[in-house]
PDB file of C-alpha atoms in Angstrom:
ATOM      1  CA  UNK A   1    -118.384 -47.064-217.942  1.00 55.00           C
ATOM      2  CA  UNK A   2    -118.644 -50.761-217.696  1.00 61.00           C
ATOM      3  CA  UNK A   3    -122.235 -50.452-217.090  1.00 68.00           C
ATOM      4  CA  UNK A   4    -122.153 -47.975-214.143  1.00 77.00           C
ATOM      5  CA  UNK A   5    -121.700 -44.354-212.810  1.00 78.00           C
ATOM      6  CA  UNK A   6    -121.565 -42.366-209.764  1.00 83.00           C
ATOM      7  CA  UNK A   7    -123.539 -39.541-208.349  1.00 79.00           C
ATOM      8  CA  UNK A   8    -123.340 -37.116-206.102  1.00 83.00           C
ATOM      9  CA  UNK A   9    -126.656 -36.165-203.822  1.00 80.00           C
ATOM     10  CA  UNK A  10    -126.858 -33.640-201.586  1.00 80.00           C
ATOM     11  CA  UNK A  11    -129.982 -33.249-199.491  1.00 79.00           C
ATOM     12  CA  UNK A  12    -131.343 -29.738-198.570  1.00 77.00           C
ATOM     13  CA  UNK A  13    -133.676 -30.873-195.564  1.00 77.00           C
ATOM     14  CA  UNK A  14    -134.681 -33.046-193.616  1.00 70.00           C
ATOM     15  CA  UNK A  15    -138.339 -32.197-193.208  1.00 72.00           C
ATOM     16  CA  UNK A  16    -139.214 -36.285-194.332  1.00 74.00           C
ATOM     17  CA  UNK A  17    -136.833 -38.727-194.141  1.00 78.00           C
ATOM     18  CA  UNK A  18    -135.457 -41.063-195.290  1.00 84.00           C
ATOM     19  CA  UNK A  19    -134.797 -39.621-198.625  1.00 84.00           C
ATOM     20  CA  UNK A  20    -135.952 -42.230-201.736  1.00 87.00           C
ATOM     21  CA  UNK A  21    -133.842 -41.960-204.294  1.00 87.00           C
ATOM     22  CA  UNK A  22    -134.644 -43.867-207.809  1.00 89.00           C
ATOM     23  CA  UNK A  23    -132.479 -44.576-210.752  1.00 89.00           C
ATOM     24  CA  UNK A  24    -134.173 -45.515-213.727  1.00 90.00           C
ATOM     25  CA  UNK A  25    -132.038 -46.800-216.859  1.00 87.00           C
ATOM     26  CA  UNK A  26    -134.149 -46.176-220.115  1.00 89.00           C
ATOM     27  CA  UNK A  27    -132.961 -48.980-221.976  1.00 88.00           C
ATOM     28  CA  UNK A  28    -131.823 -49.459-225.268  1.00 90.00           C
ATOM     29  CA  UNK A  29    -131.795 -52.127-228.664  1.00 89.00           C
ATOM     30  CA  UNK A  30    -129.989 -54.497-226.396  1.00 89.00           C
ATOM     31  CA  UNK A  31    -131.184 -53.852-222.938  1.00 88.00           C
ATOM     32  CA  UNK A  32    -134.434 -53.543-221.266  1.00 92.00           C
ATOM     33  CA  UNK A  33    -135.413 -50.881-219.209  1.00 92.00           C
ATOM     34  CA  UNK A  34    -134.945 -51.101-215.019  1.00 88.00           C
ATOM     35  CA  UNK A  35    -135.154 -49.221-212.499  1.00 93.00           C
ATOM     36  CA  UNK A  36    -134.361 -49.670-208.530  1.00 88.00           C
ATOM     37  CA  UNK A  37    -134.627 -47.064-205.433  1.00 88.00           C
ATOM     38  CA  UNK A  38    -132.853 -46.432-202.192  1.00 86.00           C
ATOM     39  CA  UNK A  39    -133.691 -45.325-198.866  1.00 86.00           C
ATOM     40  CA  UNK A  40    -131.633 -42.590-197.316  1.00 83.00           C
ATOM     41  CA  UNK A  41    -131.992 -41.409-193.996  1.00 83.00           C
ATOM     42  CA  UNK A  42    -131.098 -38.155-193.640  1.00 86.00           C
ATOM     43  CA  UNK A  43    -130.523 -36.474-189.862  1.00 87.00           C
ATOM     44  CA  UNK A  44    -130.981 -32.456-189.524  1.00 92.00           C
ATOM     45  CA  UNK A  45    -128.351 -30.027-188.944  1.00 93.00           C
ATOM     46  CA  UNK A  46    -126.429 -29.267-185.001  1.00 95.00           C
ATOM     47  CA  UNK A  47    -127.520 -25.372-184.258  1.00 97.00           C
ATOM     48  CA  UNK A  48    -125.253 -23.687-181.790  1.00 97.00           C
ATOM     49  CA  UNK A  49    -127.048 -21.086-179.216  1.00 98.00           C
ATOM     50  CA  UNK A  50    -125.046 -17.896-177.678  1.00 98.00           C
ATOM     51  CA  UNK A  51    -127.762 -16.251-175.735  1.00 98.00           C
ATOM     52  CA  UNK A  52    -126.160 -12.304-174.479  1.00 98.00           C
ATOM     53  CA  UNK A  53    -128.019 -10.679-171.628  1.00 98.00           C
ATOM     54  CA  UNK A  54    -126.364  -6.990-171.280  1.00 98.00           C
ATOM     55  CA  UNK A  55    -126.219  -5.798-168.902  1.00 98.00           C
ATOM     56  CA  UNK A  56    -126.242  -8.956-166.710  1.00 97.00           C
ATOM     57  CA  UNK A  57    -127.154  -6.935-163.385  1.00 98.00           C
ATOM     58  CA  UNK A  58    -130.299  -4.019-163.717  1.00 98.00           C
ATOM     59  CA  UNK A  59    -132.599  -2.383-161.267  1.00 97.00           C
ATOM     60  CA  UNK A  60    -136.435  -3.482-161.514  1.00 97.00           C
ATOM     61  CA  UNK A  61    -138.238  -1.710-163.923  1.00 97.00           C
ATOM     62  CA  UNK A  62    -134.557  -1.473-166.424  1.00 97.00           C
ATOM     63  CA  UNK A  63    -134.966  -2.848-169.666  1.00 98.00           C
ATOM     64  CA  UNK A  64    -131.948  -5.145-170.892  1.00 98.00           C
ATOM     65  CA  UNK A  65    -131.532  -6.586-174.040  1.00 98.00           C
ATOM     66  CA  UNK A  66    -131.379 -10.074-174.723  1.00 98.00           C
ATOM     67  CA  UNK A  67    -129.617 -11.147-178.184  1.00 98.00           C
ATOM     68  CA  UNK A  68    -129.144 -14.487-179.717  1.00 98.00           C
ATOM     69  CA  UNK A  69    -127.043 -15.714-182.023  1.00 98.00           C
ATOM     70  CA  UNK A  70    -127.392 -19.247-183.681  1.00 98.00           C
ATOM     71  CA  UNK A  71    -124.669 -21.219-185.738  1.00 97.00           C
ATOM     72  CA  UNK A  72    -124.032 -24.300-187.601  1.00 96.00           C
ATOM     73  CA  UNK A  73    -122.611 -26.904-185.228  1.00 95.00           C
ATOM     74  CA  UNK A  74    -122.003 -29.736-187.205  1.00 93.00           C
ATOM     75  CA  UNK A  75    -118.673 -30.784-189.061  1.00 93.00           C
ATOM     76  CA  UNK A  76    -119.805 -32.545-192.078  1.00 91.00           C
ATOM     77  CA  UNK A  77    -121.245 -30.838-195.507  1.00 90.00           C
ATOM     78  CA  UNK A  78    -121.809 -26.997-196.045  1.00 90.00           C
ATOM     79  CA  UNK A  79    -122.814 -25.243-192.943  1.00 94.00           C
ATOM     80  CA  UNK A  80    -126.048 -23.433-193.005  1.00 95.00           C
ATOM     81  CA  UNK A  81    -127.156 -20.167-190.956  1.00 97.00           C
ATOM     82  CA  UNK A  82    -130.255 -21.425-188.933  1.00 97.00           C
ATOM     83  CA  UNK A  83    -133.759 -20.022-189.810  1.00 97.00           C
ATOM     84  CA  UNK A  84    -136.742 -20.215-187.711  1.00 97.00           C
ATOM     85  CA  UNK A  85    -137.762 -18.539-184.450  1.00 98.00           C
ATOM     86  CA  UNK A  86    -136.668 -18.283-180.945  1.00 98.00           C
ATOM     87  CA  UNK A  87    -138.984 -17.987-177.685  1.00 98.00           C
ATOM     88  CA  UNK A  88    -138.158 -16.545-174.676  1.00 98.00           C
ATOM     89  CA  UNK A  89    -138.872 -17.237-171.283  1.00 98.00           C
ATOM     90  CA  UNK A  90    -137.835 -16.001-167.378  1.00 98.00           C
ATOM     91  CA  UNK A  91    -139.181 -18.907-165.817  1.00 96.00           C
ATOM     92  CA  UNK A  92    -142.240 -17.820-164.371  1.00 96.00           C
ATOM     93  CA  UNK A  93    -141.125 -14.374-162.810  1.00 97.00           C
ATOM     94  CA  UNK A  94    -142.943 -11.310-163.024  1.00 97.00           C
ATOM     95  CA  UNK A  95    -140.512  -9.500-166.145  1.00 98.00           C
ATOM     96  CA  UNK A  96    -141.686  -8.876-169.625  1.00 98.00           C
ATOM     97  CA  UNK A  97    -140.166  -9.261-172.776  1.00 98.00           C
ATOM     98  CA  UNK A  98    -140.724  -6.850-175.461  1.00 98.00           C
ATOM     99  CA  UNK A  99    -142.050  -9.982-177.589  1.00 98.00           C
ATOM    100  CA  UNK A 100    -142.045 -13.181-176.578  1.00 97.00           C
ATOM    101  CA  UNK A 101    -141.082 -14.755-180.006  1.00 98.00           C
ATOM    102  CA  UNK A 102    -138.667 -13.028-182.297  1.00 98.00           C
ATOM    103  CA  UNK A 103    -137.627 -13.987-185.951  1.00 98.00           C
ATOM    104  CA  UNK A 104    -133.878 -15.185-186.975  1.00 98.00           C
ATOM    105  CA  UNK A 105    -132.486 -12.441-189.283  1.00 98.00           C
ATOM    106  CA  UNK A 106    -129.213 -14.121-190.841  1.00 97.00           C
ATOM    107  CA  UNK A 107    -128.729 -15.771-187.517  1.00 97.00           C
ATOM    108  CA  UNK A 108    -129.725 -13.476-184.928  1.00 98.00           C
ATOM    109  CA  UNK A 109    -132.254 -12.052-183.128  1.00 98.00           C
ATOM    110  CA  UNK A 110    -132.983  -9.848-179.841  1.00 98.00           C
ATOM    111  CA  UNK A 111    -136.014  -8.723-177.603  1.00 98.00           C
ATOM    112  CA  UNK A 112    -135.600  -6.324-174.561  1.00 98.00           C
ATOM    113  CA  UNK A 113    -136.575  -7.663-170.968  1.00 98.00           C
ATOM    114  CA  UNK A 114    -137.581  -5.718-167.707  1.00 98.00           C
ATOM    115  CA  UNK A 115    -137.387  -7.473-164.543  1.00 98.00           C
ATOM    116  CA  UNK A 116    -141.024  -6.061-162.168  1.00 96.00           C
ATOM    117  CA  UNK A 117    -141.519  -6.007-158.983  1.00 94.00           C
ATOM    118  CA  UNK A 118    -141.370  -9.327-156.820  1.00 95.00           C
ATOM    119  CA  UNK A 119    -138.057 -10.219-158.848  1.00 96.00           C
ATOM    120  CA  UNK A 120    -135.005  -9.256-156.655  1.00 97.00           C
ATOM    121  CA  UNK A 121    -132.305 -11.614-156.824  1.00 97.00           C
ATOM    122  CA  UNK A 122    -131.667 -13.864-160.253  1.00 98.00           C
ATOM    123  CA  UNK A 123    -133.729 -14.368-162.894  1.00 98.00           C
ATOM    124  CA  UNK A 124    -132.277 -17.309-165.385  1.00 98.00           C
ATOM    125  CA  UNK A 125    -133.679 -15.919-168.957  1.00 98.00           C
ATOM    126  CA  UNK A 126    -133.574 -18.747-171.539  1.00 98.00           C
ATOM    127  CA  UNK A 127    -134.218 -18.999-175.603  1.00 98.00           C
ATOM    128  CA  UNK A 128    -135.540 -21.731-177.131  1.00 98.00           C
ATOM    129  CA  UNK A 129    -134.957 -22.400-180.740  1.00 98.00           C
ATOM    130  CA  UNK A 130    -137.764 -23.847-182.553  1.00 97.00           C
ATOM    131  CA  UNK A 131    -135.844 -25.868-185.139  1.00 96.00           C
ATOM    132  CA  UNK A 132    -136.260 -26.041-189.335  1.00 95.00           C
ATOM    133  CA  UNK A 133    -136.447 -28.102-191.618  1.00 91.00           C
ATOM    134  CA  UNK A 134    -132.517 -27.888-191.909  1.00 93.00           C
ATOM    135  CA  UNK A 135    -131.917 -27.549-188.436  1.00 95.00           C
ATOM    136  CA  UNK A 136    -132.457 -29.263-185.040  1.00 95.00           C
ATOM    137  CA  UNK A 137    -133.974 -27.738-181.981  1.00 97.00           C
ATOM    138  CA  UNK A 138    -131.401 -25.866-179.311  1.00 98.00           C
ATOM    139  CA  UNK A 139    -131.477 -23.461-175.998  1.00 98.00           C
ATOM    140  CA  UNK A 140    -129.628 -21.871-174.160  1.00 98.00           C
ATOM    141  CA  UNK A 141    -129.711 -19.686-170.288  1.00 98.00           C
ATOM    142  CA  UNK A 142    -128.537 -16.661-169.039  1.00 98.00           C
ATOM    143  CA  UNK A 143    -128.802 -15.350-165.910  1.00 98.00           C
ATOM    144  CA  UNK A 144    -129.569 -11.806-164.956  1.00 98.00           C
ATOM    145  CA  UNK A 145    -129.112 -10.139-161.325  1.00 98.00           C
ATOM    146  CA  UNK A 146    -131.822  -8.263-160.648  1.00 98.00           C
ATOM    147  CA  UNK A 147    -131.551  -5.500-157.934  1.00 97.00           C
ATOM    148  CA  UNK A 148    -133.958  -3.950-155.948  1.00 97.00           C
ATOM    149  CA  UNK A 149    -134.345   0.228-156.700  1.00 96.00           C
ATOM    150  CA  UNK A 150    -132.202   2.454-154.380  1.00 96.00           C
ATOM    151  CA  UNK A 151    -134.301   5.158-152.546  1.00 96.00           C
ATOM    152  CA  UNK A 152    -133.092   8.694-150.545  1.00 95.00           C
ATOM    153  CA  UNK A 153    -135.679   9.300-147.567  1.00 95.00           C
ATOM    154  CA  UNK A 154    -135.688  12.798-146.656  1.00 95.00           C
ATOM    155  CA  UNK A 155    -137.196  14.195-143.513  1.00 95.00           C
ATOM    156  CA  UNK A 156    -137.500  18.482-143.220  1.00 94.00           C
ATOM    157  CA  UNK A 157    -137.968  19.883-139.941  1.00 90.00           C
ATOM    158  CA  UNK A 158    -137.876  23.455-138.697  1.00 83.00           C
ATOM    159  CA  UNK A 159    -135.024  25.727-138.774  1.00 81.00           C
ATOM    160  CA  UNK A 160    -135.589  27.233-135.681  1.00 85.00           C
ATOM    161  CA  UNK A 161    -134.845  26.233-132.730  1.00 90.00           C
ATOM    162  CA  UNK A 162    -138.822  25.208-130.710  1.00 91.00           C
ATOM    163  CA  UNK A 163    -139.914  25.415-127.250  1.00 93.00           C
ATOM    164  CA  UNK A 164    -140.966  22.411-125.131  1.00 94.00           C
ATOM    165  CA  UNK A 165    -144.447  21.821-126.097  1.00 94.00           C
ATOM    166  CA  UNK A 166    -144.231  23.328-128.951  1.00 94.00           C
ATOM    167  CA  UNK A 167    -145.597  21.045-131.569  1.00 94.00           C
ATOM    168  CA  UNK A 168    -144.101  21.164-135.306  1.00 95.00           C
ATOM    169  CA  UNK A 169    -145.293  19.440-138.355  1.00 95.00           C
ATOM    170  CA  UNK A 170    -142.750  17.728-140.258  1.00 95.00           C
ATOM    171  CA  UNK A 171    -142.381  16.168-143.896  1.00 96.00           C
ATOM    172  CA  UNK A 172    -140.630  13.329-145.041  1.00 95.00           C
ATOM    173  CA  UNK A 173    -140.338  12.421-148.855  1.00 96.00           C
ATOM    174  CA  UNK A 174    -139.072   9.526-149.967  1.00 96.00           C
ATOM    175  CA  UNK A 175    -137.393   9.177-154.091  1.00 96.00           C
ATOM    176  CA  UNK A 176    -136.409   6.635-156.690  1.00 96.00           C
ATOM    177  CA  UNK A 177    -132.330   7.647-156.876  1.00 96.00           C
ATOM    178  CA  UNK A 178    -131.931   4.878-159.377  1.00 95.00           C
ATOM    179  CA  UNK A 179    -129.202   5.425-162.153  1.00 92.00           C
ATOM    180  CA  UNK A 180    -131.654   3.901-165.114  1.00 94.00           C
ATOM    181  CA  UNK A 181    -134.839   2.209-165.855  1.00 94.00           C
ATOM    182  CA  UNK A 182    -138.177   3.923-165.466  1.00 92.00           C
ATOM    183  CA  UNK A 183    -138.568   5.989-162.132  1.00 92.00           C
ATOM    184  CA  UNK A 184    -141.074   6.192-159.853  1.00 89.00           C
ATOM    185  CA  UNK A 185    -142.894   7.273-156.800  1.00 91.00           C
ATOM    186  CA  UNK A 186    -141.955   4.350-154.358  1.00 92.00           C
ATOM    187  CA  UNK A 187    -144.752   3.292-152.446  1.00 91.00           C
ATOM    188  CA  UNK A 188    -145.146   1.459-149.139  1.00 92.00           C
ATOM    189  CA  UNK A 189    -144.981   2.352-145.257  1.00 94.00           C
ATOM    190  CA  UNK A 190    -143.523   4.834-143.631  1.00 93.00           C
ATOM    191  CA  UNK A 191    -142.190   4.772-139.813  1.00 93.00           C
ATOM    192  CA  UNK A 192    -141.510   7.245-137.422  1.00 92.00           C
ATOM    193  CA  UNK A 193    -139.575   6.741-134.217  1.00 90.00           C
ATOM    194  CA  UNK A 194    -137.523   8.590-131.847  1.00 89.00           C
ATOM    195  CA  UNK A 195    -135.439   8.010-128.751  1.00 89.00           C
ATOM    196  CA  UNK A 196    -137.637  10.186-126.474  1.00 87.00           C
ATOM    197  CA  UNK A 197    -141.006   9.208-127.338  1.00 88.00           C
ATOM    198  CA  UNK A 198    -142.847   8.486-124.292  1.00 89.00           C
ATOM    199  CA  UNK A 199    -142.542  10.702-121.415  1.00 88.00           C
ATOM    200  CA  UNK A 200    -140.453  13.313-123.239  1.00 91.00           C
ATOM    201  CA  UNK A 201    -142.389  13.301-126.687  1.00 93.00           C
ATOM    202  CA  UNK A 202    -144.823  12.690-128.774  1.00 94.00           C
ATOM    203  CA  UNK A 203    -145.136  11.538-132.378  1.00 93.00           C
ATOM    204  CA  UNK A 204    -148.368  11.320-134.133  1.00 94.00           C
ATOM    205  CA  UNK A 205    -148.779   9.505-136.045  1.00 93.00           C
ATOM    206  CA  UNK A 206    -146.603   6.656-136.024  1.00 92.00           C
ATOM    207  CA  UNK A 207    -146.776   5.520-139.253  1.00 93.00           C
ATOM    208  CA  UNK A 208    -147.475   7.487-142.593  1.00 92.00           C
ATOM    209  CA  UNK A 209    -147.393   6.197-146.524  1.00 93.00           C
ATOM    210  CA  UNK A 210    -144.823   6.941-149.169  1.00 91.00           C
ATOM    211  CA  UNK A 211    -143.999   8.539-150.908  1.00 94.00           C
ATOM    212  CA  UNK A 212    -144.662  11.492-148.828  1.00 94.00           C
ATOM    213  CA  UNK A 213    -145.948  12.042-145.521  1.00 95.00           C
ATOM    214  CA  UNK A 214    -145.966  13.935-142.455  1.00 95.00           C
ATOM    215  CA  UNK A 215    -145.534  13.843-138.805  1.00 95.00           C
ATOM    216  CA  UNK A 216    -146.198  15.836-135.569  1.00 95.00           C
ATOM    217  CA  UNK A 217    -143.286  16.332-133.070  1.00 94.00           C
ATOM    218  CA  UNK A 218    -143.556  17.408-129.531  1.00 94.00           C
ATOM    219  CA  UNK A 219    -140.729  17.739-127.239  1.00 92.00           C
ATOM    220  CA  UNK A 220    -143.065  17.009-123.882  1.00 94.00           C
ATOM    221  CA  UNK A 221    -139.593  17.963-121.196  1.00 91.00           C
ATOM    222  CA  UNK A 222    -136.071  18.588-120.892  1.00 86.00           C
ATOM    223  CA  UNK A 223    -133.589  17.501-118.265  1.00 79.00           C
ATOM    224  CA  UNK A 224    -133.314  20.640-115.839  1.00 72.00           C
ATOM    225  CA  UNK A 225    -129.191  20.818-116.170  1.00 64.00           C
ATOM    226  CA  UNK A 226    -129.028  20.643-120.109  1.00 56.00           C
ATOM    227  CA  UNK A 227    -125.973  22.582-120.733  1.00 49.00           C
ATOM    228  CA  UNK A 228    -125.094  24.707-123.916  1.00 46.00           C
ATOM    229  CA  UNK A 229    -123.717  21.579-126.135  1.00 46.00           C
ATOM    230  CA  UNK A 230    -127.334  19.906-125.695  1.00 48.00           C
ATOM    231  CA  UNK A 231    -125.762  17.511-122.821  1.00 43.00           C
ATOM    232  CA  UNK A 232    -127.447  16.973-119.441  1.00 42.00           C
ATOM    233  CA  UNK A 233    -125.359  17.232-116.153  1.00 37.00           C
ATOM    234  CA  UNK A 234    -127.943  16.635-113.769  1.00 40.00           C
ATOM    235  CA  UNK A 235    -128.376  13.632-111.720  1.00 42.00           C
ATOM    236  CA  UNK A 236    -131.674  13.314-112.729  1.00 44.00           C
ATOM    237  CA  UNK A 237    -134.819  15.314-112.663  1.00 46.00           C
ATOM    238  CA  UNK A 238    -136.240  17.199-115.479  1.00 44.00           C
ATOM    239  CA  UNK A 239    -137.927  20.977-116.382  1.00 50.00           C
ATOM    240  CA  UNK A 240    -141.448  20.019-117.552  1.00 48.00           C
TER     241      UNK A 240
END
């Protein structure tokens, strides 16, 4: 009407911009034909990250999982779900992920992560989102406590009661008690001590490796008044 009309464009990405948009007008007995363009620049979409870790605290070696979930964060036109992919990192700690890239599936996506050895203390997992052509790039962090396994240390002796210099062997195992994650034999040094060792005893050897080991005890002397409850009421002096 009165030589013009209105359109309405709506652009579906933003992979080039700007956007060139031409109008031609065909002519007609009267008019001849014409035809102009116009530059449109054209800005991607505001993606939201929520980045889950659950659970937030696990033992070395316990597998959490680690979802994301990505949204449309901008006001204007019809909000999109975000396509594209998301990589994970732990900032240069010893964990693994499952995969270190996973695939948006209507907005979402998880891996699973297990913290290793080395890693006590926080690790601060992030997700990167890789953008699309619809889409800017986001991240988000998490963090995730990492504990250290709980052992039990057990140490079986005889049952009956020795004489002095008597020696007896004696075995000490030590075990993952952890509630979850993958157990196993801990490893690392074992060591012996006791209050008499020196003139009254000997313990050989002094050290030993877990997860089991053992150790030879010799009582060497006893105090020459030891009474019935194990207590010594002399003054000194001892019954070698």
């Amino acid at each position: 009407e009165g030589g013009r009309f209105e359109f309405t464009y709506t652009p579906t990405d933003a992979a080039t911009t700007p956007h060139v948009i031409t109008a031609s007008y065909a002519g007609d007995t009267v008019y001849l034909a014409s035809t102009d363009t116009y530059s449109q620049a054209v800005e991607k979409r505001a993606a939201d990250v929520l980045l889950t870790v659950s659970p937030s605290t696990a033992y070395i070696s316990q597998a959490v999982t680690i979802t994301v979930s990505l949204s449309d964060d901008s006001t204007a036109g019809t909000a999109a779900t975000p396509t594209g992919t998301v990589t994970f990192s732990d900032g240069g700690k010893n964990g693994t992920f499952s995969s270190d890239t996973a695939t948006l599936s209507g907005g979402t996506c998880s891996v699973t992560y297990t913290p290793a050895a080395w890693d006590a203390g926080v690790t601060t997992i992030s997700a990167s989102y890789g953008g699309s052509s619809v889409h800017e790039t986001a991240s988000a962090t998490s963090e995730l406590t990492v504990e250290l396994r709980p052992t039990r240390t057990t140490v079986t002796g005889s049952t009956d009661v020795l004489l002095v210099r008597q020696p007896f062997t004696y075995n000490v195992i030590v075990e993952d008690i952890a509630s979850a994650g993958s157990v196993t034999a801990p490893v690392g040094t074992l060591a012996y001590s006791s209050l008499q060792l020196g003139a009254d005893a000997t313990l050989v050897p002094g050290v030993g490796i877990a997860p089991s080991a053992s150790f030879v005890y010799t009582c060497l002397r006893l105090p020459v008044n030891l009474n019935s409850d194990g207590f010594d009421t002399s003054v000194g002096g001892y019954d070698t």
